[in-house]
Amino acid sequence: MSSIRKAFLFILAAGSIAMARPASSQATDVTSPVRFAESWKYPAGAKAAFAEHAMVASSSRLAAQAGVEVLKAGGNAVDAAVAVGYALTVVYPEAGNIGGGGYMVIRMADGRTAALDYRETAPAAAFRNMYLDSARRLTNYSVVGRSASGVPGVVAGLTAAHARYGAIPLAKVMAPAIRLAAEGFLVDSAFARSVAGKQELLTQHAGGATFFPGGRPIALGSRFAQPELARTLRAIAEQGANGFYRGRVAELVVAEMRRDCPGSLSERNRASHGCGVITASDLERYKPVWRKPVTTAFRGYTLLSMPPSSSGGITLGETLNILDRFPRLPVFGSAPYLHLVTAAFQRAFTDRNALLGDPDFVKIPMRELASRTYAERLRMTIDTARATPTTSVKMPSREGTETTQYSVVDEDGSAVSTTTTLNSLYGSGVFITGAGFFMNNTMDDFAAQPGQPNQFGLVQGEANAIAPRKRMLSAMSPTIVLDPQRKLFMVLGARGGPRIITSTAQVVLNVIENRMSLADAMSAPRIHHQALPDTIRIDAGGFGDGVLARLREMGYAVTPQGYIGGSVVAIKRVSRGWEGMDDPRGFCGGAVGY
């Protein structure tokens, strides 16, 4: 029996499927009611925030408000995105921070598009086996402490985006963040809980004095000011990137890297003893890179997403290309539906883990991975009745959980999707005394020991091995979606390590394929599969016992989890304006507009 006929019979056997016209003829506002399992904690039918003219959605409501303030002051979407980025440094230090890096996808109202890569880079003194001890065992120094940090890219990236596309002066854009740092903000329960939960990490370094004054965590309801950070932000507002990468702030970063490190150690042995290796030259040399967005067509819609050094756009695009080869997918939530989505994730992540890395260091078969011909060849490898073990997936050819995503649409229709990260909560835990910010631990996003899992369980190959000045592979997936008429339709992305990709893909599928409202698409239960470990991680209570049993019969290892990660921030166009929201799995975010 041909594979096409098998696929057709499989779809018929899946049960009722929503009758559909071709996506290109459907009104983008048309949604279908959906029912989730009774055991699922986020009921269908919730409402997203609405704004008629412009919208900012973020994992921090205070940061979103800073973006709207800049929009109302005459700024455009890029100005607002830069404002949100700096505000997150102040009000969301667990993830949004100038000590990290990230990516930005831009689409201006006149149709210009760009992708900005300001991912951290390995210091010049980095080398392939820098985190192995004398017995060639992997240490924890790529995760905690001074040696875990790559050269930060956020300030260079935000200033570059503003210089190219901004409409108002940088000082005006940064004013809300500077005010929040200098005057402080009220500590809410989410912020207090976040800090208290990381006491052991934060008190190992200088951040303990700021976040645990007198040995006690900052108090709920207190006003939290950060004068050292305010001074750093003022330097950036006045001097641009030089206010961070040269002068006083750079000197403080280098001094922290050298602190408590024996002078007898050679440069080659510093990292394996937990000593920082970032130098003044590393900071001065850092540059962001402008790239061309990855473009993916799905059901007549167009997705613009990040190319490498992020794996997000390629892996997201490959997943959707595979699924687009099926005329329709089975009904949402059924075992056949979850099987096809899982199989697509599995194949896309297999390529991701083996082939992707910094394009300045690795030759990546971008054209092939993004092609629909290749997607069809992958689709043909899917047995519609059985799981395929990852170890036997044969291709026809040869990430930190604590990121933060924010999405912006301005009154003219320009849009920005941005994801930034420290990698783990509060990054490496290292706090720059006198400058007021945490450093990342994104060196762990390299394959510190190719073939062995990192902190997210990702098993990656030589393409992502450590090398001097190389950008580590990321799962960040800032994405902009255009409707079949090429009008702005959605702006989204997520936090959550490798779950960023699968969560973003599932929200796109829920809106376009399953015709859900934005609120239902964000609230719906999710799955995750990243090739290895070869198991479906699934939102506990999200799908019925019969569905899980059927998946196991098909050969899957199924692991329900209370929180599988992946927290999406999204904006969607509706008939009278914009809807926006932070993932209900989040704690302190929201969407603000006017």
XYZ file of C-alpha atoms in Angstrom:
594
model
C 0.000 0.000 0.000
C 1.421 3.413 -0.896
C 2.468 5.742 1.911
C 0.026 8.393 0.658
C -2.914 5.988 0.855
C -1.747 4.798 4.305
C -1.678 8.400 5.459
C -5.175 8.992 4.065
C -6.619 5.920 5.807
C -4.823 6.916 9.003
C -6.481 10.327 8.964
C -9.901 8.782 8.387
C -9.323 6.436 11.327
C -8.390 9.310 13.605
C -11.989 10.324 14.013
C -13.825 13.569 13.388
C -11.781 16.344 11.822
C -12.958 19.944 11.465
C -14.139 20.553 7.921
C -11.775 23.039 6.345
C -11.463 25.194 3.285
C -7.914 25.877 2.171
C -6.245 28.002 4.793
C -5.607 30.792 2.323
C -9.351 31.378 1.930
C -10.195 31.325 5.592
C -10.752 34.512 7.553
C -7.966 34.841 10.105
C -10.483 35.761 12.815
C -12.477 32.537 12.463
C -11.909 30.213 15.417
C -13.469 26.946 16.489
C -14.580 26.014 20.002
C -12.350 23.465 21.667
C -12.658 21.142 24.643
C -9.727 20.065 26.769
C -9.577 17.040 29.051
C -11.541 17.556 32.269
C -8.353 16.935 34.231
C -6.527 19.805 32.490
C -5.909 22.812 34.745
C -6.376 25.556 32.150
C -9.961 25.492 30.860
C -10.871 26.464 27.338
C -12.700 29.715 26.698
C -10.349 32.135 28.490
C -9.863 35.622 27.082
C -6.662 37.353 26.021
C -5.974 41.052 26.581
C -7.195 43.310 23.770
C -5.880 46.581 22.394
C -7.096 48.467 19.358
C -3.868 50.139 18.235
C -0.678 48.619 19.657
C 0.338 45.819 22.009
C 3.332 44.691 24.063
C 3.354 41.219 25.654
C 6.072 40.085 28.033
C 6.859 37.706 30.868
C 6.864 40.852 33.046
C 3.913 43.235 33.089
C 6.153 46.049 34.334
C 8.446 45.559 31.353
C 5.463 45.489 28.985
C 4.272 48.778 30.493
C 7.712 50.268 29.814
C 7.326 49.307 26.153
C 3.888 50.908 25.899
C 5.235 54.059 27.569
C 7.838 54.346 24.808
C 5.255 53.712 22.081
C 3.091 56.510 23.440
C 6.160 58.770 23.529
C 6.576 58.421 19.761
C 8.683 55.294 19.589
C 8.115 52.476 17.133
C 8.080 48.712 17.696
C 11.889 48.491 17.772
C 12.149 51.335 20.286
C 9.580 49.566 22.439
C 11.398 46.233 22.162
C 14.644 47.872 23.292
C 12.796 49.525 26.190
C 11.335 46.181 27.258
C 14.748 44.525 27.045
C 16.358 47.005 29.409
C 13.349 47.027 31.740
C 13.561 43.245 32.042
C 17.117 43.682 33.320
C 15.649 45.563 36.266
C 12.375 43.803 37.040
C 13.057 40.258 35.790
C 16.690 39.484 36.646
C 16.120 35.723 36.713
C 16.093 35.709 32.921
C 16.009 39.153 31.316
C 19.463 40.598 31.758
C 22.250 42.594 30.120
C 24.654 39.850 31.211
C 23.200 37.471 28.620
C 22.369 37.308 24.928
C 19.510 36.756 22.536
C 17.855 37.131 19.163
C 15.436 39.546 17.527
C 13.216 39.125 14.463
C 11.952 42.387 12.969
C 9.316 43.161 10.366
C 8.696 46.821 9.699
C 5.368 48.093 8.415
C 6.928 48.783 4.999
C 7.806 45.075 4.620
C 11.510 45.197 5.552
C 12.595 42.182 7.579
C 15.712 41.345 9.573
C 17.039 38.882 12.113
C 19.580 40.092 14.672
C 21.864 37.565 16.366
C 23.312 38.862 19.626
C 23.992 35.466 21.122
C 26.895 35.239 23.559
C 30.265 34.090 22.214
C 32.914 31.871 23.760
C 35.857 33.872 25.107
C 39.072 33.792 23.091
C 40.659 31.550 25.756
C 37.928 28.909 25.408
C 38.778 25.480 23.987
C 37.001 22.218 23.236
C 37.630 20.290 26.472
C 37.796 23.231 28.857
C 35.221 21.772 31.267
C 36.775 18.324 31.623
C 38.850 17.486 34.696
C 42.171 15.624 34.679
C 40.272 12.314 34.405
C 38.323 13.703 31.402
C 35.097 13.794 33.395
C 32.694 16.669 32.789
C 32.690 19.191 35.656
C 29.845 21.519 36.672
C 31.813 24.651 35.802
C 29.870 25.218 32.581
C 26.737 25.705 34.705
C 27.717 27.488 37.939
C 30.391 30.084 38.620
C 32.626 32.479 36.742
C 33.827 30.116 34.016
C 30.258 29.383 32.850
C 29.775 32.722 31.084
C 30.032 33.574 27.454
C 30.709 37.154 26.356
C 27.376 39.011 26.815
C 25.596 40.265 23.695
C 22.391 41.974 24.865
C 23.677 45.549 25.036
C 25.377 45.303 21.633
C 22.232 43.785 20.139
C 19.746 46.271 21.564
C 21.864 49.270 20.625
C 22.386 47.901 17.091
C 18.641 47.370 16.606
C 17.898 50.869 17.868
C 20.593 52.445 15.681
C 19.177 50.854 12.530
C 15.428 51.065 13.123
C 14.705 53.264 16.156
C 12.659 56.468 15.857
C 13.463 58.289 19.119
C 16.728 58.852 21.067
C 18.200 55.957 23.049
C 18.097 57.950 26.296
C 14.344 58.361 25.878
C 13.947 54.654 25.109
C 15.884 53.662 28.236
C 14.239 56.165 30.578
C 11.618 53.718 31.970
C 14.277 51.116 32.832
C 16.536 53.689 34.465
C 13.615 54.999 36.525
C 12.660 51.486 37.658
C 16.233 50.820 38.757
C 16.823 54.168 40.466
C 13.431 54.640 42.138
C 12.626 50.967 42.575
C 9.442 48.967 42.138
C 7.169 47.074 44.492
C 8.194 43.458 45.032
C 5.306 41.143 44.120
C 4.872 37.535 45.168
C 6.390 36.098 41.967
C 9.566 38.180 42.272
C 9.951 37.443 45.992
C 9.401 33.723 45.409
C 11.896 33.650 42.543
C 14.654 35.260 44.606
C 13.996 33.180 47.738
C 14.046 29.989 45.683
C 17.591 30.668 44.506
C 19.156 31.667 47.831
C 21.886 29.049 47.724
C 23.048 30.125 44.262
C 22.769 33.887 44.760
C 24.453 34.052 48.149
C 27.535 32.258 46.808
C 28.418 35.474 45.015
C 28.053 39.238 45.406
C 24.346 39.250 44.515
C 23.569 38.085 48.029
C 24.121 41.598 49.389
C 21.567 43.065 46.961
C 18.892 40.373 46.993
C 19.370 39.115 50.561
C 20.063 42.253 52.613
C 20.981 41.293 56.158
C 20.843 37.648 55.079
C 17.093 37.737 54.395
C 15.431 37.723 50.957
C 13.882 40.946 49.723
C 10.464 41.299 51.310
C 7.116 41.037 49.577
C 5.620 44.521 49.226
C 8.915 46.339 49.752
C 10.312 48.836 47.246
C 13.360 47.355 45.530
C 15.837 49.856 44.080
C 19.103 48.983 42.314
C 21.335 52.096 42.228
C 24.360 50.241 40.802
C 22.297 48.944 37.903
C 20.804 52.403 37.360
C 24.341 53.777 36.973
C 25.170 51.084 34.413
C 22.025 51.802 32.411
C 22.764 55.536 32.418
C 26.225 54.804 30.997
C 24.650 52.797 28.165
C 22.038 55.502 27.507
C 24.785 58.120 27.241
C 27.528 56.157 25.471
C 25.697 53.345 23.665
C 27.436 49.971 23.579
C 30.717 51.566 24.699
C 29.073 52.236 28.050
C 29.085 48.478 28.607
C 31.927 46.963 26.571
C 34.556 49.575 27.450
C 35.358 51.684 30.477
C 34.105 51.189 34.011
C 31.511 48.429 33.436
C 33.905 46.340 31.349
C 36.586 46.727 34.034
C 34.135 45.478 36.672
C 33.253 42.425 34.571
C 36.902 41.498 34.062
C 37.685 42.028 37.754
C 34.855 39.669 38.712
C 36.138 37.049 36.285
C 39.545 37.175 38.038
C 38.228 37.238 41.595
C 39.254 34.388 43.933
C 41.297 32.673 41.244
C 44.844 31.454 42.025
C 47.417 33.424 40.093
C 49.451 30.288 39.509
C 46.877 28.797 37.127
C 47.632 28.915 33.427
C 44.993 30.343 31.097
C 44.305 26.823 29.817
C 43.477 25.521 33.298
C 41.360 28.412 34.524
C 37.953 27.153 33.341
C 38.447 23.619 34.692
C 39.000 25.225 38.116
C 35.921 27.467 37.888
C 37.780 30.693 37.049
C 36.408 33.186 34.552
C 38.196 33.639 31.245
C 36.433 36.707 29.764
C 38.938 39.489 29.102
C 38.729 43.182 28.209
C 39.612 42.227 24.631
C 36.688 39.764 24.491
C 34.310 42.545 25.498
C 35.751 45.105 23.092
C 35.619 42.680 20.157
C 32.024 41.534 20.619
C 29.727 42.324 17.679
C 26.140 41.263 16.920
C 25.363 39.834 13.482
C 22.535 40.818 11.138
C 21.113 37.762 9.400
C 18.275 36.864 7.034
C 15.211 35.331 8.732
C 14.341 31.696 8.068
C 11.118 31.658 6.037
C 8.652 28.767 6.325
C 5.304 28.315 4.574
C 2.562 26.468 6.450
C -1.048 26.169 5.261
C -0.637 29.373 3.243
C 0.828 31.360 6.145
C 4.448 32.544 6.272
C 6.674 32.277 9.331
C 9.762 34.459 9.799
C 12.105 33.063 12.431
C 15.757 32.937 13.566
C 18.490 31.223 11.575
C 21.614 29.740 13.185
C 23.314 30.347 15.560
C 19.781 29.716 16.802
C 18.350 26.326 15.947
C 14.844 27.684 16.453
C 13.894 28.752 12.944
C 15.321 25.703 11.174
C 13.859 23.174 13.652
C 10.486 24.917 13.830
C 10.376 25.188 10.058
C 11.380 21.576 9.486
C 8.674 20.406 11.905
C 5.947 22.424 10.188
C 7.179 21.482 6.718
C 6.780 17.802 7.600
C 3.278 18.337 8.998
C 2.289 20.493 6.029
C 2.819 17.446 3.812
C -0.321 15.909 5.375
C -3.468 17.409 3.786
C -4.995 17.711 7.256
C -3.963 16.554 10.706
C -6.101 14.358 12.950
C -8.262 15.993 15.592
C -6.346 17.880 18.291
C -5.616 15.835 21.408
C -6.093 12.436 19.794
C -3.340 9.821 19.825
C -2.953 10.001 16.016
C -2.500 13.793 16.234
C 0.090 13.563 19.000
C 1.864 10.789 17.113
C 2.323 12.859 13.958
C 3.418 15.968 15.851
C 5.869 13.899 17.913
C 7.286 12.181 14.832
C 7.882 15.562 13.198
C 9.605 16.924 16.321
C 11.744 13.786 16.555
C 13.036 14.086 13.023
C 13.611 17.830 13.193
C 15.509 17.546 16.493
C 17.627 14.705 15.121
C 18.859 17.078 12.420
C 19.140 19.941 14.891
C 21.346 18.038 17.306
C 23.637 16.663 14.628
C 23.973 19.429 12.059
C 23.402 22.873 13.554
C 25.881 25.262 15.111
C 27.446 28.688 14.571
C 27.396 29.220 10.780
C 30.751 31.009 10.979
C 32.293 27.720 12.160
C 30.085 24.973 10.711
C 28.807 24.348 7.191
C 25.050 23.926 7.602
C 22.879 22.466 4.812
C 20.341 25.275 5.257
C 18.748 25.013 1.825
C 18.132 21.277 2.192
C 16.829 21.401 5.765
C 14.369 24.152 4.843
C 13.165 22.541 1.612
C 9.756 21.008 1.157
C 11.291 18.192 -0.887
C 13.369 17.186 2.120
C 10.291 17.467 4.359
C 8.427 15.067 2.087
C 11.269 12.568 2.308
C 11.113 12.804 6.091
C 7.340 12.388 6.068
C 7.746 9.172 4.123
C 9.808 7.752 7.004
C 6.877 8.113 9.429
C 4.949 4.921 10.121
C 1.459 6.264 10.781
C 0.667 3.365 13.109
C 3.908 2.994 15.095
C 6.562 5.049 16.836
C 10.039 5.106 15.326
C 12.846 4.706 17.890
C 15.184 7.688 17.685
C 18.191 5.385 17.388
C 16.772 3.967 14.166
C 15.693 7.239 12.605
C 17.643 7.293 9.362
C 17.585 10.609 7.599
C 17.476 10.525 3.819
C 20.489 12.850 4.030
C 23.069 13.334 6.344
C 19.235 24.305 25.439
C 18.562 27.191 29.388
C 15.282 27.028 30.418
C 15.272 30.560 31.805
C 14.948 32.683 28.740
C 12.384 35.431 28.396
C 10.314 36.287 25.330
C 8.579 39.526 24.467
C 6.481 40.537 21.485
C 5.670 44.034 20.203
C 3.319 45.469 17.586
C 3.105 49.226 17.066
C 0.312 51.360 15.660
C 1.754 51.276 12.142
C 1.965 47.487 12.104
C 5.707 47.083 12.631
C 6.506 44.067 14.779
C 9.379 42.679 16.827
C 9.768 39.247 18.393
C 12.641 38.983 20.866
C 14.012 36.194 23.038
C 16.878 36.761 25.475
C 18.469 34.496 28.036
C 20.834 33.917 30.911
C 20.297 30.174 30.313
C 19.535 28.993 33.870
C 17.625 31.026 36.456
C 19.961 33.886 37.367
C 22.521 32.421 34.972
C 25.797 31.389 36.541
C 24.840 33.110 39.810
C 27.787 35.502 39.357
C 26.826 39.119 40.079
C 28.933 42.036 38.842
C 29.647 44.126 41.932
C 29.323 47.830 41.216
C 27.430 47.253 37.956
C 24.370 45.438 39.316
C 23.660 42.540 36.944
C 24.017 38.756 36.701
C 26.183 36.902 34.210
C 24.938 34.121 31.965
C 25.871 30.433 32.023
C 25.321 29.850 28.330
C 28.661 28.091 27.836
C 26.670 25.008 28.851
C 24.707 25.369 25.616
C 27.785 24.147 23.795
C 28.364 20.434 23.559
C 30.956 20.536 26.348
C 31.370 16.804 25.778
C 29.913 15.971 22.335
C 27.623 12.954 22.504
C 26.798 13.490 26.180
C 23.666 15.297 27.481
C 23.801 18.888 28.730
C 21.634 20.294 31.574
C 18.551 20.076 29.325
C 19.213 16.478 28.291
C 20.173 17.510 24.757
C 22.719 15.211 23.166
C 24.583 17.268 20.588
C 27.423 16.658 18.183
C 30.691 18.156 17.026
C 28.942 20.983 15.161
C 28.272 22.591 18.547
C 31.626 21.845 20.220
C 33.367 24.712 22.045
C 35.727 26.955 20.063
C 37.085 30.472 20.682
C 34.685 33.297 19.757
C 32.072 30.776 18.564
C 28.374 31.301 19.249
C 26.772 28.427 21.135
C 23.704 26.808 19.596
C 20.369 27.984 20.977
C 16.743 26.861 20.852
C 15.375 30.412 20.992
C 12.656 30.859 18.390
C 11.386 34.432 18.093
C 8.843 34.241 15.279
C 6.600 36.523 13.234
C 3.691 35.022 11.257
C 2.101 36.602 8.178
C -1.327 35.589 6.925
C -1.968 34.355 3.357
C -2.345 37.988 2.228
C 1.109 38.780 3.749
C -0.412 40.890 6.517
C 1.005 40.696 10.031
C -0.855 37.942 11.872
C 1.084 36.789 14.960
C 4.209 37.677 16.941
C 5.402 34.997 19.357
C 8.200 33.050 20.981
C 8.858 31.259 24.261
C 11.164 30.457 27.140
C 12.091 26.938 28.183
C 15.318 25.581 26.670
C 14.600 23.077 23.854
C 10.907 23.254 24.780
C 10.912 26.724 23.243
C 10.760 25.140 19.810
C 8.042 22.609 20.554
C 5.905 25.094 22.513
C 6.112 27.742 19.796
C 5.267 25.177 17.130
C 2.233 23.940 19.051
C 0.778 27.420 19.525
C 1.194 28.028 15.780
C -0.502 24.703 15.046
C -3.302 25.451 17.504
C -4.107 28.784 15.865
C -3.646 27.897 12.187
C -4.376 24.167 11.972
C -6.784 23.717 14.878
C -8.503 27.136 14.530
C -8.219 27.962 18.248
C -8.485 31.425 19.714
C -5.200 32.839 21.015
C -6.195 32.177 24.629
C -7.129 28.560 23.908
C -4.017 28.040 21.793
C -1.862 29.242 24.689
C -3.809 27.306 27.334
C -3.924 23.988 25.507
C -1.874 21.078 26.910
C 1.423 20.357 25.185
C 3.903 17.613 24.498
C 7.667 17.663 24.007
C 10.046 15.376 22.150
C 13.669 16.297 21.401
C 14.915 13.045 19.813
C 16.973 12.081 22.877
C 15.935 11.063 25.455
C 13.498 9.055 23.347
C 10.328 9.817 25.283
C 7.241 11.981 24.917
C 7.069 14.390 27.828
C 3.454 15.360 28.235
C 1.515 17.869 30.340
C 0.082 15.838 33.222
C -3.716 15.893 33.093
C -3.723 17.375 29.623
C -4.818 14.296 27.718
C -7.077 11.388 28.618
C -5.801 8.057 29.923
C -7.012 6.366 26.747
C -4.861 8.657 24.616
C -1.767 7.911 26.700
C -2.484 4.184 26.581
C -2.799 4.295 22.816
C 0.532 6.142 22.490
C 2.204 3.465 24.596
C 0.645 0.778 22.390
C 2.194 2.563 19.418
C 5.615 2.098 21.006
C 6.186 5.410 22.780
C 7.666 5.945 26.197
C 5.300 8.509 27.730
C 6.314 10.649 30.709
C 3.594 12.893 32.184
C 5.075 15.880 34.019
C 3.497 18.566 36.137
C 5.296 21.195 34.061
C 7.074 20.239 30.877
C 8.325 23.791 30.354
C 7.899 26.138 27.465
C 6.177 29.425 28.329
C 4.924 31.322 25.280
C 4.353 35.072 24.873
C 2.206 35.991 21.879
C 0.246 38.673 20.062
C -2.383 37.893 17.403
C -4.288 40.136 15.041
C -8.068 40.119 15.376
C -10.695 42.058 13.469
C -10.690 45.195 15.646
C -7.067 45.237 16.763
C -4.716 42.945 18.685
C -4.949 40.246 21.308
C -1.950 39.459 23.471
C -1.040 37.355 26.463
C 1.678 35.724 28.485
C 1.409 31.972 28.894
C -0.957 30.963 31.716
C 1.926 28.751 32.886
C 3.763 31.989 33.740
C 3.463 33.986 36.933
C 3.980 37.712 36.482
C 3.671 38.546 32.796
C 0.946 40.020 30.713
C 0.016 42.047 27.676
C -0.474 45.809 27.717
C -1.686 48.016 24.910
C -3.820 50.950 23.892
